[in-house]
PDB file of C-alpha atoms in Angstrom:
ATOM      1  CA  PRO M  29      72.554 103.012  89.608  1.00 64.00           C
ATOM      2  CA  PRO M  30      69.606 100.918  87.897  1.00 64.00           C
ATOM      3  CA  THR M  31      70.614  97.959  85.241  1.00 65.00           C
ATOM      4  CA  PRO M  32      69.163  98.990  82.105  1.00 64.00           C
ATOM      5  CA  SER M  33      67.167  96.209  79.873  1.00 65.00           C
ATOM      6  CA  SER M  34      69.562  96.391  77.121  1.00 70.00           C
ATOM      7  CA  ILE M  35      73.235  96.592  76.970  1.00 71.00           C
ATOM      8  CA  PRO M  36      73.840 100.247  75.750  1.00 69.00           C
ATOM      9  CA  SER M  37      75.958 100.617  72.687  1.00 70.00           C
ATOM     10  CA  LYS M  38      78.560 103.112  74.106  1.00 74.00           C
ATOM     11  CA  LEU M  39      80.269 103.501  77.398  1.00 76.00           C
ATOM     12  CA  THR M  40      79.983 106.625  79.341  1.00 78.00           C
ATOM     13  CA  ILE M  41      83.154 107.621  81.185  1.00 80.00           C
ATOM     14  CA  ASN M  42      84.105 110.092  83.463  1.00 82.00           C
ATOM     15  CA  PHE M  43      87.608 110.702  84.262  1.00 84.00           C
ATOM     16  CA  VAL M  44      88.273 113.029  86.685  1.00 84.00           C
ATOM     17  CA  LEU M  45      91.617 114.292  88.943  1.00 85.00           C
ATOM     18  CA  PRO M  46      91.989 116.397  91.683  1.00 83.00           C
ATOM     19  CA  TYR M  47      92.707 119.609  89.753  1.00 82.00           C
ATOM     20  CA  GLN M  48      90.617 119.055  86.355  1.00 79.00           C
ATOM     21  CA  SER M  49      87.914 116.842  85.082  1.00 77.00           C
ATOM     22  CA  GLU M  50      89.939 115.043  82.221  1.00 78.00           C
ATOM     23  CA  ILE M  51      86.724 113.483  80.320  1.00 76.00           C
ATOM     24  CA  SER M  52      83.056 113.937  81.373  1.00 72.00           C
ATOM     25  CA  ASN M  53      80.400 111.767  80.174  1.00 65.00           C
ATOM     26  CA  LYS M  54      82.234 110.881  77.136  1.00 67.00           C
ATOM     27  CA  GLU M  55      80.796 108.242  74.866  1.00 65.00           C
ATOM     28  CA  VAL M  56      83.335 105.746  74.042  1.00 66.00           C
ATOM     29  CA  CYS M  57      83.509 102.050  73.089  1.00 61.00           C
ATOM     30  CA  ALA M  58      86.070 100.908  75.106  1.00 63.00           C
ATOM     31  CA  LEU M  59      88.213 101.173  77.820  1.00 66.00           C
ATOM     32  CA  ARG M  60      91.436  99.385  78.913  1.00 65.00           C
ATOM     33  CA  PRO M  61      92.775 100.481  82.519  1.00 67.00           C
ATOM     34  CA  SER M  62      95.424  98.434  84.433  1.00 59.00           C
ATOM     35  CA  PRO M  63      93.927  97.123  87.345  1.00 57.00           C
ATOM     36  CA  ALA M  64      95.785  95.963  90.692  1.00 52.00           C
ATOM     37  CA  ASP M  65      95.405  92.470  91.335  1.00 39.00           C
ATOM     38  CA  LEU M  66      95.712  92.323  95.178  1.00 34.00           C
ATOM     39  CA  SER M  67      96.555  88.720  95.743  1.00 31.00           C
ATOM     40  CA  GLU M  68     100.082  87.300  96.210  1.00 26.00           C
ATOM     41  CA  SER M  69     100.674  85.834  92.981  1.00 27.00           C
ATOM     42  CA  ARG M  70     100.182  89.158  91.091  1.00 29.00           C
ATOM     43  CA  LEU M  71     100.925  89.059  87.332  1.00 30.00           C
ATOM     44  CA  GLU M  72     102.842  92.229  86.192  1.00 31.00           C
ATOM     45  CA  PHE M  73     101.158  93.081  82.956  1.00 35.00           C
ATOM     46  CA  TRP M  74      97.679  92.185  83.418  1.00 44.00           C
ATOM     47  CA  GLN M  75      95.227  94.557  81.479  1.00 64.00           C
ATOM     48  CA  MET M  76      91.360  94.772  82.083  1.00 72.00           C
ATOM     49  CA  GLY M  77      89.017  95.875  79.164  1.00 76.00           C
ATOM     50  CA  VAL M  78      85.858  97.612  79.815  1.00 76.00           C
ATOM     51  CA  LEU M  79      83.240  97.370  77.374  1.00 74.00           C
ATOM     52  CA  PRO M  80      79.643  98.451  77.257  1.00 75.00           C
ATOM     53  CA  GLY M  81      77.964  95.962  79.851  1.00 73.00           C
ATOM     54  CA  HIS M  82      80.630  95.206  81.920  1.00 77.00           C
ATOM     55  CA  VAL M  83      79.336  93.625  85.379  1.00 81.00           C
ATOM     56  CA  ALA M  84      79.870  96.254  87.645  1.00 81.00           C
ATOM     57  CA  THR M  85      83.232  96.427  89.037  1.00 81.00           C
ATOM     58  CA  ILE M  86      85.314  98.561  91.380  1.00 84.00           C
ATOM     59  CA  ALA M  87      89.050  97.987  90.491  1.00 83.00           C
ATOM     60  CA  GLU M  88      91.962  99.661  92.101  1.00 84.00           C
ATOM     61  CA  LEU M  89      94.486 100.987  89.289  1.00 85.00           C
ATOM     62  CA  LYS M  90      98.083 100.435  89.728  1.00 84.00           C
ATOM     63  CA  PRO M  91     100.362 102.495  87.988  1.00 87.00           C
ATOM     64  CA  GLY M  92      99.952 101.873  84.374  1.00 86.00           C
ATOM     65  CA  LEU M  93      98.573 102.690  81.173  1.00 84.00           C
ATOM     66  CA  LEU M  94      94.588 103.659  80.523  1.00 84.00           C
ATOM     67  CA  SER M  95      93.537 103.940  77.119  1.00 81.00           C
ATOM     68  CA  VAL M  96      90.085 105.236  75.849  1.00 80.00           C
ATOM     69  CA  HIS M  97      89.199 103.993  72.478  1.00 77.00           C
ATOM     70  CA  GLU M  98      86.778 106.077  70.542  1.00 74.00           C
ATOM     71  CA  GLY M  99      85.990 104.405  67.432  1.00 70.00           C
ATOM     72  CA  SER M 100      89.095 104.047  65.947  1.00 72.00           C
ATOM     73  CA  GLU M 101      90.850 106.915  68.386  1.00 76.00           C
ATOM     74  CA  VAL M 102      92.810 105.803  71.007  1.00 79.00           C
ATOM     75  CA  THR M 103      94.025 108.535  73.626  1.00 82.00           C
ATOM     76  CA  LYS M 104      96.478 106.848  75.926  1.00 85.00           C
ATOM     77  CA  TYR M 105      96.668 108.059  79.529  1.00 86.00           C
ATOM     78  CA  PHE M 106      99.625 107.030  82.206  1.00 88.00           C
ATOM     79  CA  VAL M 107      97.796 106.873  85.446  1.00 88.00           C
ATOM     80  CA  SER M 108      99.983 107.010  88.805  1.00 88.00           C
ATOM     81  CA  SER M 109      97.300 105.149  90.746  1.00 86.00           C
ATOM     82  CA  GLY M 110      93.745 105.542  91.282  1.00 87.00           C
ATOM     83  CA  PHE M 111      90.213 103.597  91.257  1.00 87.00           C
ATOM     84  CA  ALA M 112      87.898 102.577  88.462  1.00 85.00           C
ATOM     85  CA  PHE M 113      84.225 102.252  89.149  1.00 86.00           C
ATOM     86  CA  VAL M 114      81.973 100.726  86.678  1.00 83.00           C
ATOM     87  CA  HIS M 115      78.227 100.949  87.238  1.00 84.00           C
ATOM     88  CA  ALA M 116      75.662  98.585  86.004  1.00 80.00           C
ATOM     89  CA  ASN M 117      74.376 101.013  83.741  1.00 80.00           C
ATOM     90  CA  SER M 118      77.880 101.169  81.883  1.00 74.00           C
ATOM     91  CA  ILE M 119      78.574 104.336  83.404  1.00 81.00           C
ATOM     92  CA  THR M 120      82.335 104.246  84.391  1.00 84.00           C
ATOM     93  CA  ASP M 121      83.975 106.719  86.881  1.00 86.00           C
ATOM     94  CA  ILE M 122      87.944 106.964  87.007  1.00 87.00           C
ATOM     95  CA  VAL M 123      89.468 108.844  89.499  1.00 88.00           C
ATOM     96  CA  ALA M 124      92.931 109.342  89.842  1.00 88.00           C
ATOM     97  CA  VAL M 125      95.681 111.437  91.619  1.00 86.00           C
ATOM     98  CA  GLU M 126      97.675 112.041  88.722  1.00 88.00           C
ATOM     99  CA  ALA M 127      97.040 110.931  85.155  1.00 87.00           C
ATOM    100  CA  VAL M 128      99.357 112.557  82.084  1.00 89.00           C
ATOM    101  CA  PRO M 129      99.350 111.892  78.039  1.00 88.00           C
ATOM    102  CA  VAL M 130     101.688 109.334  77.335  1.00 88.00           C
ATOM    103  CA  ASP M 131     104.052 111.739  75.122  1.00 87.00           C
ATOM    104  CA  HIS M 132     104.241 113.891  77.701  1.00 89.00           C
ATOM    105  CA  ILE M 133     106.543 111.482  79.455  1.00 90.00           C
ATOM    106  CA  ASP M 134     110.172 111.527  79.001  1.00 91.00           C
ATOM    107  CA  PRO M 135     112.093 108.331  78.353  1.00 91.00           C
ATOM    108  CA  SER M 136     115.112 109.550  79.444  1.00 92.00           C
ATOM    109  CA  LEU M 137     114.178 110.216  83.051  1.00 91.00           C
ATOM    110  CA  VAL M 138     112.298 107.056  83.252  1.00 91.00           C
ATOM    111  CA  GLN M 139     115.234 105.165  82.519  1.00 92.00           C
ATOM    112  CA  LYS M 140     117.374 107.192  84.804  1.00 92.00           C
ATOM    113  CA  GLY M 141     114.509 106.912  87.837  1.00 91.00           C
ATOM    114  CA  LEU M 142     114.559 103.098  87.479  1.00 92.00           C
ATOM    115  CA  ALA M 143     118.303 103.176  87.646  1.00 92.00           C
ATOM    116  CA  ASP M 144     117.858 105.310  90.701  1.00 91.00           C
ATOM    117  CA  PHE M 145     115.333 103.162  92.530  1.00 92.00           C
ATOM    118  CA  THR M 146     116.904  99.691  91.892  1.00 92.00           C
ATOM    119  CA  GLN M 147     120.045 100.876  93.628  1.00 91.00           C
ATOM    120  CA  LYS M 148     118.152 102.612  96.359  1.00 91.00           C
ATOM    121  CA  LEU M 149     116.604  99.072  96.709  1.00 91.00           C
ATOM    122  CA  ASN M 150     119.811  97.537  97.417  1.00 90.00           C
ATOM    123  CA  SER M 151     121.176 100.125  99.842  1.00 90.00           C
ATOM    124  CA  ALA M 152     117.464 100.560 101.564  1.00 87.00           C
ATOM    125  CA  THR M 153     117.853  99.470 105.221  1.00 88.00           C
ATOM    126  CA  THR M 154     114.327  99.833 107.049  1.00 89.00           C
ATOM    127  CA  ASP M 155     110.817  98.203 105.687  1.00 86.00           C
ATOM    128  CA  PHE M 156     109.664 101.852 104.788  1.00 88.00           C
ATOM    129  CA  GLU M 157     112.552 102.526 102.984  1.00 89.00           C
ATOM    130  CA  LYS M 158     112.548  99.558 100.697  1.00 89.00           C
ATOM    131  CA  ALA M 159     108.682  99.939  99.894  1.00 89.00           C
ATOM    132  CA  GLU M 160     109.426 103.184  99.109  1.00 89.00           C
ATOM    133  CA  ALA M 161     112.503 101.801  96.795  1.00 91.00           C
ATOM    134  CA  GLN M 162     109.909  99.414  95.508  1.00 90.00           C
ATOM    135  CA  ILE M 163     107.250 101.579  94.552  1.00 90.00           C
ATOM    136  CA  GLY M 164     109.855 103.794  92.874  1.00 90.00           C
ATOM    137  CA  ILE M 165     110.814 100.379  90.742  1.00 91.00           C
ATOM    138  CA  ASP M 166     107.060  99.672  90.388  1.00 89.00           C
ATOM    139  CA  VAL M 167     106.484 103.096  88.918  1.00 89.00           C
ATOM    140  CA  HIS M 168     109.327 103.235  86.271  1.00 90.00           C
ATOM    141  CA  SER M 169     108.701 100.148  84.888  1.00 89.00           C
ATOM    142  CA  ALA M 170     105.345 100.874  84.441  1.00 87.00           C
ATOM    143  CA  LEU M 171     106.120 104.096  82.656  1.00 89.00           C
ATOM    144  CA  ASN M 172     108.663 102.319  80.608  1.00 88.00           C
ATOM    145  CA  ALA M 173     106.205  99.724  79.646  1.00 85.00           C
ATOM    146  CA  ALA M 174     103.505 102.450  78.663  1.00 85.00           C
ATOM    147  CA  LEU M 175     106.172 104.312  76.485  1.00 86.00           C
ATOM    148  CA  SER M 176     107.301 101.097  74.708  1.00 81.00           C
ATOM    149  CA  GLY M 177     103.696  99.612  74.628  1.00 64.00           C
TER     150      GLY M 177
ATOM    151  CA  MET L  25      93.808  75.275 106.485  1.00 49.00           C
ATOM    152  CA  ALA L  26      92.830  78.329 104.605  1.00 47.00           C
ATOM    153  CA  SER L  27      94.983  81.048 105.577  1.00 46.00           C
ATOM    154  CA  THR L  28      93.516  83.944 107.831  1.00 48.00           C
ATOM    155  CA  ALA L  29      95.570  86.709 106.777  1.00 49.00           C
ATOM    156  CA  ALA L  30      94.477  88.825 104.064  1.00 59.00           C
ATOM    157  CA  ALA L  31      97.062  89.384 101.483  1.00 75.00           C
ATOM    158  CA  VAL L  32      98.617  92.635 101.966  1.00 82.00           C
ATOM    159  CA  PRO L  33     100.442  95.031  99.463  1.00 84.00           C
ATOM    160  CA  PHE L  34     104.171  95.002 100.477  1.00 86.00           C
ATOM    161  CA  TRP L  35     103.884  99.032 101.147  1.00 87.00           C
ATOM    162  CA  ARG L  36     100.847  98.362 103.721  1.00 87.00           C
ATOM    163  CA  ALA L  37     103.153  95.607 105.345  1.00 86.00           C
ATOM    164  CA  ALA L  38     105.887  98.256 105.381  1.00 87.00           C
ATOM    165  CA  GLY L  39     103.485 100.538 107.519  1.00 87.00           C
ATOM    166  CA  MET L  40     102.599 102.873 104.783  1.00 89.00           C
ATOM    167  CA  THR L  41      98.901 104.068 104.099  1.00 90.00           C
ATOM    168  CA  TYR L  42      97.142 103.874 100.858  1.00 90.00           C
ATOM    169  CA  ILE L  43      97.445 107.948 100.395  1.00 89.00           C
ATOM    170  CA  THR L  44     100.816 107.704 101.193  1.00 89.00           C
ATOM    171  CA  TYR L  45     101.632 105.206  98.606  1.00 90.00           C
ATOM    172  CA  SER L  46      99.504 107.130  96.044  1.00 90.00           C
ATOM    173  CA  ASN L  47     101.129 110.500  96.651  1.00 88.00           C
ATOM    174  CA  ILE L  48     104.603 108.801  95.830  1.00 89.00           C
ATOM    175  CA  CYS L  49     103.433 107.463  92.674  1.00 90.00           C
ATOM    176  CA  ALA L  50     101.732 110.632  91.582  1.00 89.00           C
ATOM    177  CA  SER L  51     104.912 112.795  92.337  1.00 88.00           C
ATOM    178  CA  LEU L  52     107.465 109.959  90.657  1.00 90.00           C
ATOM    179  CA  VAL L  53     105.298 110.489  87.517  1.00 90.00           C
ATOM    180  CA  ARG L  54     105.438 113.912  87.755  1.00 89.00           C
ATOM    181  CA  GLY L  55     108.990 113.589  87.910  1.00 88.00           C
ATOM    182  CA  CYS L  56     109.067 111.643  84.786  1.00 89.00           C
ATOM    183  CA  LEU L  57     107.497 114.656  82.640  1.00 90.00           C
ATOM    184  CA  LYS L  58     108.857 116.812  79.946  1.00 89.00           C
ATOM    185  CA  GLU L  59     109.124 120.533  80.177  1.00 87.00           C
ATOM    186  CA  PRO L  60     106.838 122.466  80.450  1.00 87.00           C
ATOM    187  CA  TYR L  61     104.555 119.753  82.021  1.00 88.00           C
ATOM    188  CA  ARG L  62     107.188 119.080  84.513  1.00 88.00           C
ATOM    189  CA  SER L  63     107.094 122.489  85.921  1.00 86.00           C
ATOM    190  CA  ASP L  64     103.325 122.925  85.705  1.00 84.00           C
ATOM    191  CA  ALA L  65     103.074 119.696  87.814  1.00 84.00           C
ATOM    192  CA  GLY L  66     105.444 120.834  90.100  1.00 82.00           C
ATOM    193  CA  ALA L  67     103.224 123.687  91.130  1.00 81.00           C
ATOM    194  CA  ARG L  68     100.390 120.896  92.095  1.00 78.00           C
ATOM    195  CA  GLU L  69     102.686 119.404  94.604  1.00 78.00           C
ATOM    196  CA  LYS L  70     102.806 122.329  96.926  1.00 80.00           C
ATOM    197  CA  VAL L  71     100.753 122.135  99.960  1.00 77.00           C
ATOM    198  CA  HIS L  72      99.444 124.759 101.797  1.00 81.00           C
ATOM    199  CA  PHE L  73      97.988 124.248 105.167  1.00 81.00           C
ATOM    200  CA  ALA L  74      97.293 125.500 108.414  1.00 84.00           C
ATOM    201  CA  VAL L  75      97.927 123.397 111.774  1.00 82.00           C
ATOM    202  CA  SER L  76      96.324 124.335 115.228  1.00 83.00           C
ATOM    203  CA  LYS L  77      96.497 122.525 118.608  1.00 84.00           C
ATOM    204  CA  TRP L  78      93.646 122.928 120.479  1.00 85.00           C
ATOM    205  CA  ALA L  79      93.353 122.846 124.408  1.00 84.00           C
ATOM    206  CA  ASN L  80      89.998 122.944 126.332  1.00 83.00           C
ATOM    207  CA  GLY L  81      87.804 123.139 123.153  1.00 81.00           C
ATOM    208  CA  LYS L  82      89.682 126.213 121.861  1.00 79.00           C
ATOM    209  CA  PRO L  83      92.198 126.275 119.328  1.00 76.00           C
ATOM    210  CA  GLU L  84      95.576 127.691 120.979  1.00 78.00           C
ATOM    211  CA  LYS L  85      97.886 128.589 118.197  1.00 76.00           C
ATOM    212  CA  SER L  86      97.722 128.218 114.754  1.00 76.00           C
ATOM    213  CA  SER L  87     100.703 127.733 112.357  1.00 76.00           C
ATOM    214  CA  ILE L  88     100.620 128.088 108.672  1.00 76.00           C
ATOM    215  CA  ARG L  89     102.708 125.721 107.076  1.00 74.00           C
ATOM    216  CA  SER L  90     103.616 125.711 103.437  1.00 71.00           C
ATOM    217  CA  ASP L  91     105.420 122.543 102.032  1.00 64.00           C
ATOM    218  CA  SER L  92     106.502 121.676  98.635  1.00 53.00           C
ATOM    219  CA  HIS L  93     107.031 118.066  98.552  1.00 47.00           C
ATOM    220  CA  SER L  94     110.014 116.452 100.005  1.00 44.00           C
ATOM    221  CA  GLU L  95     111.774 114.113  97.590  1.00 35.00           C
TER     222      GLU L  95
END
């Protein structure tokens, strides 16, 4: 997409899931997704903010919070994983397999899941099982952080 | 000397593809939802597909499968 001559005042976002279009063409002020930093020294709680005029970016989202800021209103979603594409004209597309509003999450299930997977990691034998258990821990810790954040 | 190996996420090093990783994450998140959202999400996990083996340019047989995500 072409870069406009001046920075638009609002960010236009499209947020889609496989089964529904969560947000389409909404104009918002800012966006804060949790990108995945693919380097070895990954920071756990790295947050990225997207404002109008942000440099064009492709970001892989790791399980975490996506907060959409519209004026003073903030809507928070927990994204299981996905991608965010920021285009030069400040249109941002976010695709996710699963995203839920944070208040749809049950805290007791999160705690239980975290404990379960921590135990699975200890008892895992193959690399694949260890990876699955690690994913479980990552996702549940992110859910936990999202609930308390 | 710079390392020639690109950094790989732990799941890829263990032989998992991104799509497998992404689907596991999604079903874990669905598993932590409150009712009624959880049962709504459960319906999304069902997969319905038909598999057919091909031989000599023609499909031989077709088996229809309907799996729900095994966990």
